């Protein structure tokens, strides 16, 4: 979690951490409500927040990439190989991390993108000689 405001008064720094005051996982967790903003509050002016790194997790990543292949002997050391390759065979979406800046409450905890590609099928025919 981050807070885009300069609460520590340390000048231009990178993002600072807020205070953790509850469970970040809401009971009705969904893509549009992955994190509960009520679990975080801005640190007091002139202080740093107490939220540790990794206090909340993004959705898991699921991917299945099967391959089927068959080798056909022709003669001597020559052969042909036929393969069917599938990438993300189940076409399962893997969602990206949620927005994590508490200074933007309208988008905080909302997942707006996917990190996986769509299903791709490849047919391969190779001739070895």
Coordinates of N, CA and C in Angstrom, one line a residue:
X1 N 0.8 -1.2 0.0 CA 0.0 0.0 0.0 C 0.9 1.2 0.0
X2 N 0.4 2.3 -0.7 CA 1.1 3.5 -0.7 C 0.2 4.7 -0.4
X3 N 0.8 5.8 -0.1 CA 0.1 7.1 0.0 C 0.8 8.1 -0.8
X4 N 0.2 8.6 -1.8 CA 0.8 9.5 -2.8 C 1.0 10.9 -2.2
X5 N 0.5 11.2 -1.0 CA 0.7 12.5 -0.4 C 2.0 12.5 0.4
X6 N 2.6 13.6 0.6 CA 3.9 13.8 1.4 C 3.5 13.9 2.9
X7 N 3.2 12.9 3.5 CA 2.8 12.9 5.0 C 4.0 13.0 5.9
X8 N 5.1 12.5 5.5 CA 6.3 12.5 6.4 C 7.0 13.9 6.4
X9 N 6.7 14.8 5.5 CA 7.3 16.1 5.4 C 8.8 16.0 5.1
X10 N 9.2 15.0 4.4 CA 10.6 14.7 4.1 C 11.0 15.3 2.8
X11 N 10.2 16.1 2.2 CA 10.5 16.6 0.8 C 10.1 15.6 -0.2
X12 N 10.6 15.8 -1.4 CA 10.2 14.9 -2.5 C 10.8 13.6 -2.3
X13 N 10.0 12.6 -2.0 CA 10.4 11.2 -1.8 C 9.5 10.4 -2.7
X14 N 9.8 9.2 -2.7 CA 8.9 8.2 -3.5 C 7.6 8.1 -2.6
X15 N 6.8 7.2 -3.0 CA 5.5 7.0 -2.3 C 5.8 6.5 -0.8
X16 N 5.0 6.9 0.1 CA 5.1 6.6 1.5 C 4.0 5.6 1.8
X17 N 4.1 4.9 3.0 CA 3.2 3.9 3.4 C 2.2 4.5 4.4
X18 N 0.9 4.1 4.3 CA -0.1 4.5 5.2 C 0.0 3.7 6.5
X19 N -0.9 3.9 7.4 CA -1.1 3.1 8.6 C -2.1 2.0 8.4
X20 N -1.8 0.8 8.8 CA -2.7 -0.3 8.7 C -3.6 -0.3 10.0
X21 N -4.9 -0.4 9.8 CA -5.8 -0.3 10.9 C -6.8 -1.5 10.9
X22 N -6.7 -2.4 9.9 CA -7.7 -3.5 9.9 C -7.3 -4.5 8.8
X23 N -8.2 -5.4 8.5 CA -7.9 -6.5 7.5 C -8.1 -5.9 6.1
X24 N -7.1 -5.9 5.2 CA -7.3 -5.4 3.9 C -8.2 -6.2 3.0
X25 N -8.5 -7.4 3.4 CA -9.4 -8.3 2.5 C -10.8 -8.1 2.9
X26 N -11.7 -7.5 2.0 CA -13.1 -7.4 2.4 C -13.8 -8.7 2.3
X27 N -14.9 -8.8 3.0 CA -15.7 -10.0 3.1 C -16.4 -10.3 1.7
X28 N -16.6 -9.2 0.9 CA -17.2 -9.4 -0.4 C -16.2 -9.1 -1.5
X29 N -15.0 -9.7 -1.4 CA -13.9 -9.5 -2.3 C -14.3 -9.8 -3.7
X30 N -14.1 -8.9 -4.7 CA -14.3 -9.1 -6.1 C -13.3 -8.3 -6.9
X31 N -13.4 -8.4 -8.2 CA -12.4 -7.6 -9.0 C -12.6 -6.1 -8.8
X32 N -13.8 -5.6 -8.6 CA -14.0 -4.2 -8.4 C -13.9 -3.8 -7.0
X33 N -13.6 -4.7 -6.0 CA -13.5 -4.4 -4.6 C -12.5 -5.4 -4.0
X34 N -11.3 -5.4 -4.4 CA -10.3 -6.4 -4.0 C -9.7 -6.0 -2.6
X35 N -9.6 -4.7 -2.3 CA -9.0 -4.3 -1.1 C -10.0 -3.3 -0.4
X36 N -10.0 -3.4 0.9 CA -10.9 -2.5 1.7 C -10.2 -1.3 2.1
X37 N -10.6 -0.1 1.6 CA -9.9 1.2 1.9 C -10.0 1.5 3.4
X38 N -11.0 1.0 4.1 CA -11.2 1.3 5.5 C -10.1 0.6 6.4
X39 N -9.3 -0.3 5.8 CA -8.3 -1.0 6.5 C -7.0 -0.1 6.6
X40 N -7.0 1.0 5.9 CA -5.8 1.9 5.9 C -6.2 3.3 6.2
X41 N -5.3 4.1 6.8 CA -5.5 5.5 7.0 C -4.2 6.2 6.8
X42 N -4.2 7.5 6.5 CA -3.0 8.3 6.3 C -2.3 8.4 7.6
X43 N -1.0 8.3 7.5 CA -0.1 8.5 8.6 C -0.2 9.9 9.1
X44 N 0.0 10.1 10.4 CA -0.1 11.5 11.0 C 1.0 12.3 10.3
X45 N 0.7 13.6 10.2 CA 1.6 14.5 9.6 C 3.0 14.5 10.3
X46 N 4.0 14.4 9.5 CA 5.4 14.3 10.1 C 5.8 12.9 10.5
X47 N 5.1 11.9 10.2 CA 5.4 10.5 10.6 C 5.4 9.6 9.4
X48 N 5.9 8.4 9.6 CA 5.8 7.4 8.5 C 4.7 6.4 8.9
X49 N 4.0 5.8 7.9 CA 3.0 4.8 8.2 C 3.6 3.5 8.7
X50 N 2.8 2.6 9.2 CA 3.2 1.3 9.8 C 2.9 0.1 8.9
X51 N 2.3 0.3 7.7 CA 2.0 -0.8 6.9 C 3.3 -1.5 6.3
X52 N 3.4 -2.8 6.5 CA 4.6 -3.4 5.9 C 4.5 -3.7 4.5
X53 N 5.6 -4.1 3.8 CA 5.5 -4.5 2.5 C 4.8 -5.9 2.4
X54 N 3.9 -6.0 1.4 CA 3.2 -7.3 1.2 C 2.0 -7.5 2.1
X55 N 1.4 -6.4 2.6 CA 0.3 -6.6 3.5 C -0.9 -7.1 2.8
X56 N -1.0 -6.9 1.5 CA -2.1 -7.4 0.7 C -1.6 -8.1 -0.6
X57 N -2.3 -9.1 -1.1 CA -1.9 -9.8 -2.3 C -2.8 -9.6 -3.4
X58 N -2.2 -9.7 -4.6 CA -3.0 -9.7 -5.9 C -3.6 -11.1 -6.1
X59 N -4.5 -11.2 -7.1 CA -5.0 -12.5 -7.4 C -3.9 -13.4 -7.9
X60 N -4.1 -14.7 -7.8 CA -3.1 -15.7 -8.3 C -3.1 -15.7 -9.8
X61 N -2.0 -16.4 -10.3 CA -1.8 -16.5 -11.8 C -2.0 -18.0 -12.1
X62 N -2.9 -18.2 -13.1 CA -3.2 -19.5 -13.6 C -2.9 -19.6 -15.1
X63 N -2.2 -20.7 -15.5 CA -1.9 -20.8 -16.9 C -1.6 -22.3 -17.2
X64 N -2.1 -22.8 -18.3 CA -1.8 -24.2 -18.7 C -1.4 -24.2 -20.1
X65 N -0.2 -24.7 -20.4 CA 0.4 -24.7 -21.8 C 0.7 -26.1 -22.2
X66 N -0.3 -26.9 -22.7 CA 0.0 -28.3 -23.1 C 0.6 -28.3 -24.5
X67 N 1.3 -29.4 -24.8 CA 1.9 -29.7 -26.1 C 1.6 -31.2 -26.5
X68 N 1.2 -31.4 -27.7 CA 1.0 -32.8 -28.2 C 1.9 -32.9 -29.4
X69 N 2.7 -34.0 -29.5 CA 3.6 -34.1 -30.6 C 3.6 -35.6 -31.1
X70 N 3.9 -35.7 -32.4 CA 4.0 -37.1 -33.0 C 5.2 -37.0 -34.0
X71 N 6.0 -38.1 -33.9 CA 7.2 -38.2 -34.8 C 6.9 -39.2 -35.9
X72 N 7.1 -38.9 -37.1 CA 6.8 -39.8 -38.2 C 8.2 -40.1 -38.9
X73 N 8.6 -41.4 -38.8 CA 9.8 -41.8 -39.5 C 9.6 -41.9 -41.0
X74 N 10.6 -41.4 -41.7 CA 10.5 -41.4 -43.2 C 11.4 -42.5 -43.7
X75 N 12.7 -42.3 -43.6 CA 13.7 -43.3 -43.9 C 15.1 -42.8 -43.4
X76 N 15.9 -43.8 -43.2 CA 17.3 -43.5 -42.6 C 17.1 -42.5 -41.4
X77 N 17.8 -41.4 -41.4 CA 17.8 -40.5 -40.3 C 16.8 -39.4 -40.5
X78 N 15.9 -39.5 -41.5 CA 15.0 -38.5 -41.8 C 13.6 -38.8 -41.1
X79 N 13.0 -37.7 -40.6 CA 11.7 -37.8 -40.0 C 11.0 -36.5 -40.0
X80 N 9.7 -36.6 -39.8 CA 8.9 -35.4 -39.7 C 8.3 -35.3 -38.3
X81 N 8.1 -34.2 -37.8 CA 7.5 -34.0 -36.5 C 6.3 -33.1 -36.6
X82 N 5.2 -33.5 -36.1 CA 4.0 -32.7 -36.0 C 3.7 -32.3 -34.6
X83 N 3.4 -31.1 -34.3 CA 3.1 -30.6 -32.9 C 1.9 -29.7 -32.9
X84 N 1.1 -29.8 -31.8 CA 0.1 -28.9 -31.5 C 0.4 -28.3 -30.2
X85 N 0.6 -27.0 -30.1 CA 1.0 -26.3 -28.9 C -0.1 -25.3 -28.5
X86 N -0.5 -25.3 -27.3 CA -1.6 -24.4 -26.8 C -1.0 -23.6 -25.7
X87 N -1.2 -22.3 -25.8 CA -0.7 -21.4 -24.7 C -2.0 -20.8 -24.1
X88 N -2.1 -20.8 -22.7 CA -3.3 -20.4 -22.0 C -4.5 -21.2 -22.6
X89 N -4.3 -22.5 -22.6 CA -5.3 -23.4 -23.2 C -6.7 -23.2 -22.7
X90 N -6.9 -22.9 -21.4 CA -8.3 -22.8 -20.8 C -8.8 -21.3 -21.0
X91 N -8.0 -20.5 -21.6 CA -8.3 -19.1 -21.8 C -8.8 -18.4 -20.5
X92 N -8.0 -18.7 -19.4 CA -8.4 -18.2 -18.1 C -7.7 -16.9 -17.9
X93 N -8.5 -15.8 -17.5 CA -7.9 -14.5 -17.3 C -7.1 -14.5 -16.0
X94 N -6.0 -13.9 -16.0 CA -5.2 -13.7 -14.8 C -5.1 -12.2 -14.6
X95 N -5.7 -11.8 -13.5 CA -5.9 -10.4 -13.2 C -4.6 -9.7 -12.6
X96 N -4.4 -8.5 -13.0 CA -3.2 -7.8 -12.4 C -3.5 -7.3 -11.0
X97 N -2.5 -6.6 -10.5 CA -2.7 -6.1 -9.1 C -3.7 -5.0 -9.0
X98 N -4.3 -4.8 -7.8 CA -5.3 -3.7 -7.7 C -4.5 -2.4 -7.5
X99 N -5.3 -1.3 -7.7 CA -4.7 0.1 -7.5 C -4.5 0.1 -6.0
X100 N -3.3 0.7 -5.6 CA -3.0 0.6 -4.2 C -2.6 2.0 -3.5
X101 N -3.0 3.1 -4.1 CA -2.8 4.4 -3.6 C -4.0 4.9 -2.8
X102 N -3.9 5.1 -1.5 CA -5.0 5.5 -0.7 C -5.4 6.9 -0.9
X103 N -4.5 7.7 -1.6 CA -4.8 9.1 -1.9 C -5.8 9.2 -3.1
X104 N -6.1 8.1 -3.7 CA -7.0 8.0 -4.8 C -8.1 7.1 -4.5
X105 N -9.1 7.5 -3.6 CA -10.1 6.5 -3.1 C -11.0 6.0 -4.2
X106 N -11.2 6.7 -5.3 CA -12.2 6.2 -6.3 C -11.6 5.0 -7.0
X107 N -10.3 4.8 -7.1 CA -9.8 3.6 -7.8 C -9.1 2.7 -6.8
X108 N -8.9 3.0 -5.6 CA -8.2 2.1 -4.6 C -8.9 0.8 -4.6
X109 N -8.1 -0.3 -4.7 CA -8.6 -1.7 -4.5 C -9.2 -2.2 -5.7
X110 N -9.3 -1.5 -6.8 CA -10.0 -1.9 -8.1 C -8.9 -2.5 -9.0
X111 N -9.2 -3.7 -9.6 CA -8.3 -4.3 -10.6 C -8.9 -3.9 -11.9
X112 N -8.0 -3.3 -12.7 CA -8.4 -2.8 -14.0 C -7.7 -3.4 -15.2
X113 N -6.9 -4.4 -15.0 CA -6.2 -5.0 -16.1 C -5.9 -6.5 -15.9
X114 N -5.6 -7.2 -17.0 CA -5.2 -8.6 -16.9 C -3.7 -8.7 -17.3
X115 N -3.0 -9.7 -16.8 CA -1.6 -9.9 -17.1 C -1.3 -11.1 -17.9
X116 N -2.4 -11.8 -18.4 CA -2.2 -12.9 -19.2 C -2.6 -12.7 -20.6
X117 N -2.1 -13.4 -21.6 CA -2.5 -13.2 -23.0 C -3.7 -14.2 -23.3
X118 N -4.4 -13.9 -24.3 CA -5.5 -14.8 -24.7 C -5.0 -16.2 -25.2
X119 N -5.9 -17.1 -25.4 CA -5.5 -18.5 -25.9 C -4.8 -18.4 -27.2
X120 N -3.7 -19.1 -27.4 CA -3.0 -19.1 -28.7 C -2.8 -20.6 -29.0
X121 N -3.1 -21.0 -30.2 CA -2.8 -22.4 -30.7 C -1.8 -22.3 -31.8
X122 N -0.9 -23.2 -31.8 CA 0.1 -23.3 -32.9 C 0.2 -24.7 -33.4
X123 N 0.2 -24.8 -34.7 CA 0.4 -26.1 -35.4 C 1.8 -26.0 -36.0
X124 N 2.6 -27.0 -35.7 CA 4.0 -27.0 -36.2 C 4.3 -28.3 -37.0
X125 N 4.9 -28.2 -38.1 CA 5.3 -29.3 -38.9 C 6.8 -29.1 -39.3
X126 N 7.7 -30.0 -38.8 CA 9.1 -29.9 -39.1 C 9.6 -31.1 -39.8
X127 N 10.5 -30.9 -40.7 CA 11.1 -32.0 -41.4 C 12.6 -32.0 -41.1
X128 N 13.1 -33.1 -40.5 CA 14.5 -33.2 -40.1 C 15.2 -34.1 -41.1
X129 N 16.3 -33.7 -41.6 CA 17.1 -34.5 -42.5 C 18.6 -34.4 -42.2

